[in-house]
Every structure is written in C-alpha cells, then in structure tokens.
Short mmCIF file of C-alpha atoms in Angstrom, two decimals:
data_model
loop_
_atom_site.label_atom_id
_atom_site.label_comp_id
_atom_site.label_asym_id
_atom_site.label_seq_id
_atom_site.Cartn_x
_atom_site.Cartn_y
_atom_site.Cartn_z
CA MET A 280 242.11 -19.65 104.72
CA THR A 281 245.75 -20.73 104.86
CA PHE A 282 248.32 -19.86 102.21
CA ASP A 283 248.26 -23.44 100.91
CA GLU A 284 244.46 -23.46 100.66
CA ILE A 285 244.46 -20.26 98.60
CA ILE A 286 247.36 -21.20 96.35
CA GLN A 287 245.97 -24.68 95.68
CA SER A 288 242.64 -23.31 94.46
CA GLU A 289 241.36 -25.15 91.38
CA HIS A 290 240.51 -21.76 89.87
CA LEU A 291 244.21 -21.10 89.25
CA GLN A 292 244.44 -24.05 86.87
CA GLN A 293 242.73 -21.88 84.26
CA ALA A 294 244.60 -19.26 82.23
CA GLN A 295 241.88 -16.74 83.13
CA THR A 296 239.77 -16.95 86.26
CA GLN A 297 238.20 -14.90 89.04
CA MET A 298 239.06 -14.91 92.73
CA THR A 299 238.34 -12.85 95.85
CA PHE A 300 240.95 -11.81 98.40
CA PRO A 301 240.22 -12.73 102.08
CA ALA A 302 240.34 -9.83 104.56
CA SER A 303 242.74 -11.72 106.84
CA TRP A 304 245.40 -11.54 104.11
CA CYS A 305 245.46 -7.77 103.72
CA GLN A 306 248.03 -5.13 104.64
CA GLY A 307 246.19 -1.88 105.13
CA ARG A 308 243.69 -1.32 102.34
CA THR A 309 245.37 -3.65 99.87
CA ALA A 310 246.11 -7.36 99.58
CA PHE A 311 249.38 -8.77 100.93
CA GLY A 312 251.78 -8.40 98.02
CA GLY A 313 253.57 -11.67 98.66
CA LEU A 314 250.35 -13.65 98.28
CA SER A 315 249.28 -11.63 95.23
CA ALA A 316 252.60 -12.43 93.56
CA ALA A 317 252.34 -16.11 94.51
CA ILE A 318 248.84 -16.30 93.01
CA ALA A 319 250.22 -14.90 89.75
CA VAL A 320 253.10 -17.39 89.67
CA GLN A 321 250.88 -20.34 90.54
CA SER A 322 248.67 -19.43 87.58
CA MET A 323 251.79 -19.46 85.37
CA LYS A 324 252.94 -22.84 86.70
CA HIS A 325 249.62 -24.39 85.71
CA GLN A 326 250.15 -23.26 82.11
CA LEU A 327 253.48 -25.10 81.72
CA THR A 328 253.23 -28.09 79.41
CA GLU A 329 256.44 -29.72 80.71
CA PRO A 330 258.47 -29.47 83.94
CA ARG A 331 260.50 -26.24 84.03
CA ARG A 332 261.74 -24.64 87.22
CA LEU A 333 261.06 -21.05 88.18
CA LEU A 334 264.15 -18.94 87.45
CA SER A 335 262.90 -15.44 88.16
CA VAL A 336 259.83 -13.29 88.75
CA SER A 337 259.45 -9.58 88.11
CA VAL A 338 256.46 -7.95 89.83
CA ASN A 339 255.05 -4.44 89.54
CA PHE A 340 252.47 -3.44 92.15
CA VAL A 341 250.44 -1.04 90.01
CA GLY A 342 247.54 -0.29 92.34
CA PRO A 343 245.68 -1.55 95.41
CA LEU A 344 244.00 -4.96 95.24
CA LEU A 345 241.01 -4.71 97.56
CA GLU A 346 239.58 -7.51 99.70
CA GLY A 347 236.02 -8.69 99.17
CA THR A 348 235.90 -7.53 95.54
CA PRO A 349 236.37 -10.13 92.78
CA PHE A 350 239.48 -9.78 90.64
CA THR A 351 240.59 -11.50 87.44
CA VAL A 352 243.78 -13.54 87.13
CA ALA A 353 244.82 -13.46 83.45
CA THR A 354 247.92 -15.35 82.30
CA THR A 355 249.48 -15.23 78.83
CA ILE A 356 252.38 -17.29 77.49
CA LEU A 357 254.71 -14.75 75.87
CA ARG A 358 257.06 -17.33 74.44
CA SER A 359 257.86 -20.98 75.03
CA GLY A 360 261.03 -22.28 73.43
CA LYS A 361 263.17 -25.38 73.69
CA ASN A 362 264.65 -24.43 77.06
CA ALA A 363 262.71 -21.50 78.50
CA THR A 364 259.16 -20.25 78.89
CA GLN A 365 258.21 -16.67 79.72
CA MET A 366 254.73 -15.67 80.85
CA GLN A 367 252.85 -12.61 81.99
CA THR A 368 250.06 -12.53 84.56
CA GLN A 369 247.84 -9.56 85.36
CA LEU A 370 245.55 -9.20 88.35
CA ILE A 371 242.70 -6.95 87.27
CA GLN A 372 240.01 -5.55 89.57
CA SER A 373 237.11 -3.30 88.60
CA GLY A 374 238.66 -2.84 85.16
CA LYS A 375 242.01 -1.64 86.55
CA VAL A 376 245.32 -3.49 86.48
CA CYS A 377 246.53 -3.97 90.07
CA LEU A 378 249.55 -6.22 89.52
CA ILE A 379 251.71 -7.31 86.60
CA ALA A 380 254.09 -10.25 86.95
CA ILE A 381 256.49 -11.72 84.40
CA GLY A 382 257.88 -15.15 85.18
CA CYS A 383 260.78 -16.97 83.55
CA PHE A 384 260.88 -20.77 83.70
CA GLY A 385 263.78 -22.87 82.45
CA LYS A 386 264.83 -26.44 81.80
CA ASP A 387 268.05 -27.55 83.51
CA ARG A 388 270.83 -28.37 81.04
CA GLU A 389 274.30 -29.86 81.28
CA SER A 390 277.00 -27.19 81.52
CA ALA A 391 280.71 -27.18 82.26
CA ILE A 392 280.42 -23.73 83.86
CA GLN A 393 279.99 -23.95 87.62
CA VAL A 394 280.21 -21.00 90.02
CA THR A 395 279.52 -21.84 93.66
CA ASN A 396 278.15 -19.29 96.09
CA VAL A 397 280.66 -18.62 98.87
CA ASP A 398 278.49 -16.34 101.02
CA ASN A 399 277.14 -17.53 104.35
CA PRO A 400 274.23 -16.22 106.41
CA THR A 401 275.10 -14.20 109.51
CA LEU A 402 271.91 -15.16 111.35
CA SER A 403 271.91 -17.02 114.65
CA ALA A 404 269.94 -20.23 115.06
CA VAL A 405 266.15 -19.92 114.95
CA ASN A 406 264.57 -18.97 118.28
CA PRO A 407 260.87 -20.01 118.02
CA LYS A 408 260.22 -18.39 121.43
CA ALA A 409 261.17 -14.98 120.03
CA VAL A 410 258.56 -14.82 117.26
CA LEU A 411 256.95 -11.40 116.89
CA PRO A 412 253.41 -11.62 118.33
CA TYR A 413 250.47 -10.57 116.18
CA GLN A 414 248.73 -7.44 117.46
CA GLU A 415 245.38 -6.80 115.79
CA GLY A 416 244.96 -3.23 114.65
CA VAL A 417 248.68 -2.54 115.04
CA MET A 418 250.15 -5.00 112.54
CA PRO A 419 248.92 -5.82 109.02
CA ALA A 420 246.16 -8.43 109.05
CA PHE A 421 248.21 -10.96 107.06
CA PHE A 422 250.75 -11.01 109.87
CA GLN A 423 248.51 -13.42 111.79
CA HIS A 424 249.52 -16.10 109.27
CA VAL A 425 253.31 -15.74 109.47
CA SER A 426 255.98 -16.29 112.10
CA LEU A 427 258.99 -13.96 112.04
CA ASN A 428 261.97 -14.44 114.33
CA ALA A 429 263.61 -11.03 113.87
CA GLN A 430 267.36 -10.92 114.62
CA GLN A 431 268.73 -7.94 112.72
CA GLY A 432 267.50 -4.37 112.44
CA ALA A 433 264.87 -2.62 114.54
CA LEU A 434 261.11 -2.21 114.82
CA PRO A 435 259.30 -0.01 112.29
CA PHE A 436 258.99 3.69 113.16
CA SER A 437 261.65 3.49 115.89
CA GLY A 438 264.00 6.08 114.37
CA ALA A 439 266.81 3.53 114.16
CA PRO A 440 270.10 4.52 112.52
CA SER A 441 270.45 1.16 110.75
CA SER A 442 268.75 0.11 107.51
CA ASN A 443 269.51 -3.62 107.52
CA LEU A 444 266.90 -6.21 108.48
CA GLY A 445 266.95 -9.94 108.96
CA GLY A 446 265.74 -13.05 110.70
CA TRP A 447 263.83 -16.29 110.12
CA MET A 448 260.38 -16.77 108.61
CA ARG A 449 257.74 -19.41 108.04
CA PHE A 450 253.97 -19.78 107.77
CA LYS A 451 252.21 -20.70 111.00
CA ALA A 452 249.94 -23.21 109.25
CA GLN A 453 252.46 -24.96 107.00
CA THR A 454 251.23 -28.40 106.00
CA THR A 455 253.01 -29.01 102.70
CA SER A 456 256.70 -28.94 101.82
CA VAL A 457 258.18 -25.46 101.48
CA ASN A 458 258.60 -24.56 97.80
CA GLU A 459 259.35 -21.48 95.70
CA LEU A 460 255.82 -20.10 96.16
CA HIS A 461 256.15 -20.13 99.96
CA THR A 462 259.58 -18.55 99.59
CA LEU A 463 258.23 -15.84 97.29
CA ALA A 464 255.37 -14.91 99.61
CA LEU A 465 257.39 -15.04 102.83
CA ALA A 466 260.13 -12.83 101.38
CA ASP A 467 257.56 -10.03 101.17
CA SER A 468 256.30 -10.50 104.74
CA TRP A 469 259.05 -8.33 106.26
CA PRO A 470 258.46 -4.59 106.50
CA PRO A 471 260.51 -2.41 104.14
CA THR A 472 263.98 -1.83 105.57
CA LEU A 473 263.40 1.94 105.53
CA LEU A 474 260.49 1.89 107.99
CA GLN A 475 262.76 1.31 110.99
CA MET A 476 264.44 4.64 110.21
CA CYS A 477 261.13 6.55 110.34
CA LYS A 478 260.47 8.38 113.61
CA ALA A 479 256.67 8.13 113.35
CA PRO A 480 254.15 5.85 111.60
CA SER A 481 254.65 6.39 107.87
CA PRO A 482 253.05 4.70 104.85
CA ALA A 483 255.30 2.72 102.54
CA SER A 484 254.63 0.77 99.39
CA SER A 485 256.56 -1.74 97.29
CA MET A 486 256.51 -0.52 93.69
CA SER A 487 258.59 -3.11 91.86
CA TRP A 488 260.11 -6.40 92.94
CA TYR A 489 262.50 -8.80 91.25
CA ILE A 490 263.41 -12.16 92.73
CA GLU A 491 265.69 -14.87 91.33
CA PHE A 492 265.66 -18.52 92.41
CA LEU A 493 269.02 -20.30 92.42
CA CYS A 494 267.61 -23.81 92.62
CA ASP A 495 264.52 -25.93 93.04
CA ILE A 496 263.13 -25.50 96.55
CA SER A 497 261.59 -28.45 98.38
CA LEU A 498 262.05 -28.32 102.13
CA ASP A 499 260.37 -29.99 105.08
CA SER A 500 257.10 -28.35 106.15
CA GLU A 501 258.66 -27.43 109.51
CA SER A 502 261.56 -25.57 107.87
CA TRP A 503 262.33 -21.93 108.49
CA LEU A 504 263.75 -19.64 105.81
CA GLY A 505 266.44 -17.06 106.56
CA PHE A 506 266.14 -13.48 105.33
CA GLU A 507 268.83 -10.79 105.29
CA ALA A 508 268.11 -7.43 103.66
CA VAL A 509 270.18 -4.28 103.19
CA THR A 510 269.28 -0.85 101.84
CA HIS A 511 271.55 0.14 98.97
CA HIS A 512 270.20 3.62 98.43
CA SER A 513 267.38 5.89 99.55
CA GLN A 514 266.68 9.42 98.38
CA ASN A 515 263.72 11.62 97.42
CA GLY A 516 261.20 9.18 98.90
CA TYR A 517 262.37 6.02 97.14
CA GLY A 518 264.65 3.27 98.41
CA ILE A 519 266.26 0.18 96.89
CA GLU A 520 266.74 -2.88 99.09
CA ASP A 521 268.39 -6.20 98.36
CA ALA A 522 267.83 -9.45 100.25
CA LYS A 523 269.26 -12.95 100.40
CA ILE A 524 267.06 -15.89 101.32
CA TRP A 525 268.60 -18.95 102.96
CA SER A 526 267.71 -22.45 104.05
CA GLN A 527 268.39 -23.39 107.67
CA ASP A 528 271.50 -25.30 106.65
CA GLY A 529 272.99 -22.17 105.05
CA LYS A 530 272.18 -22.75 101.39
CA LEU A 531 271.43 -19.62 99.37
CA LEU A 532 268.00 -20.12 97.78
CA ALA A 533 267.03 -16.80 96.24
CA LEU A 534 268.06 -13.18 95.67
CA SER A 535 265.56 -10.33 95.91
CA ARG A 536 265.52 -6.63 95.04
CA GLN A 537 262.70 -4.15 95.69
CA THR A 538 262.02 -0.49 94.96
CA VAL A 539 260.05 0.96 97.87
CA ALA A 540 258.28 4.30 98.18
CA VAL A 541 258.16 5.74 101.71
CA PHE A 542 255.99 8.70 102.72
CA ASP A 543 257.68 10.09 105.80
#
C-alpha cells in the first residue's frame, strides 16, 4: 500500500478505530514513525468541525508498534475554542500505548505583526539520478517507498566526523498534492544525524519529536522537499537534532526537533 492509500483510509474518519500496519512500512521491528505520526494527525484532522490549519505536532514514541497486529487509533478533542483546537491521539496495541501525539490546529487571523524568514537552504538542485537505492535486508523496509537525494552528511555507521545531514525527499508513488501529512512523514524518513558518527551498526530510536508548520502546504505531486538537519547536542546516549524543511523554491515550510537515543 502507498502512503496515500493508508492515510486516506475511511477508518480514520472515526474518533476511535482499528488498523493494521503493513510489513513494508516497518523499520526494524516497529512501524515507520513518520507514518505512525501521520496516521495520528489524519485522525485529528477528521475530527475538526471547521477548517483550521495544522500549527504543530508533538509526538512521543512510547513503545514499538508491530506489523500484522491490530492497533487502536483513539483521538480526543482536548479543547476547541474560537481560534484553536488541540487534540490528543493514542495508538494502542495489545493494551499498551505505543504512540502519543498532541496536535494544535489554528484559524488564520488578521495581524499587523509580520516577521519574514530570512534563511535560505544550502542544498544544491535535486539530482533524481543520485537517489539512494533500496537494499532489502540492509535498509529499513519502509525505505522502498521513499526517494532520498542525500547531499549533506555521510552514510550511517561510517564513523564520520560530521553530524549534519541533508538532501531532498519525496514518496516514490506520489499521486496527490504534497501536504503537511506527506511533509510530516517524509521528515522522519532520514536516519538520525548521530548514526553517521557510529563506527559500527548501532540501534537508534526517536523518543520525542516536535514539528511546527509555518504555513499551509499544497505542492505539486512531483515536488521534492528539502531537509537540512544539525545535531545541537549529544551526550550519555541521547542527542538533540533540529531540522528545517524547504520547498524546492526555497520557502521554509516547517521546523523539526527530535530527541534520539543511540546505543553505540
């Protein structure tokens, strides 16, 4: 199943429903976190009673979400006011909470305060011929669904001295316009920045993730998204990485921060 087929499931229109994760969307023993988070946010979007754009999502990956075993998607509206709605979604499997997401949705309002982003991406133009090839058994299974044109950083487990990472990303089977759900999932498709510094294969796990959306996202289905991540700090087995997500024309779309555990 493609990302769009999963995310457009009629099941997610209900505040509480059951789903099963396909094996081709796993990373190791657990589900691909980007898709898990997108499922949670899609469930929230269906509970909105009026148009409000996604402002931010906070995700905690509590435990592994296993493929082939049904899990429950349970969404609760925490508060819905005049301008903002906040919701919580839990993914629960075998009686255990696997993921908790809190989403904030807001209504655009007139404001005299305007601060324009002055940053620009440092990526080169997309090179579709330099997409990382999927290698079964070597790369996570979900990697067969994404195209990454890596331009900054190094390969995982290469003992590199750098901790930055960047390039372009898109889904291989992209049939609908690129929106915030595609952006959310794709932002998690890159390996943690710390893995390139490891000298041997080492497990790593995203523990918490916070992503903010600067605007509505509606891009052509052929569009690539830019990704530039830096490691701010790593010590005692935990690292903090920040990322900026760009459109191909250099517009800043989203800001991301993750806490990652690495077992080297």
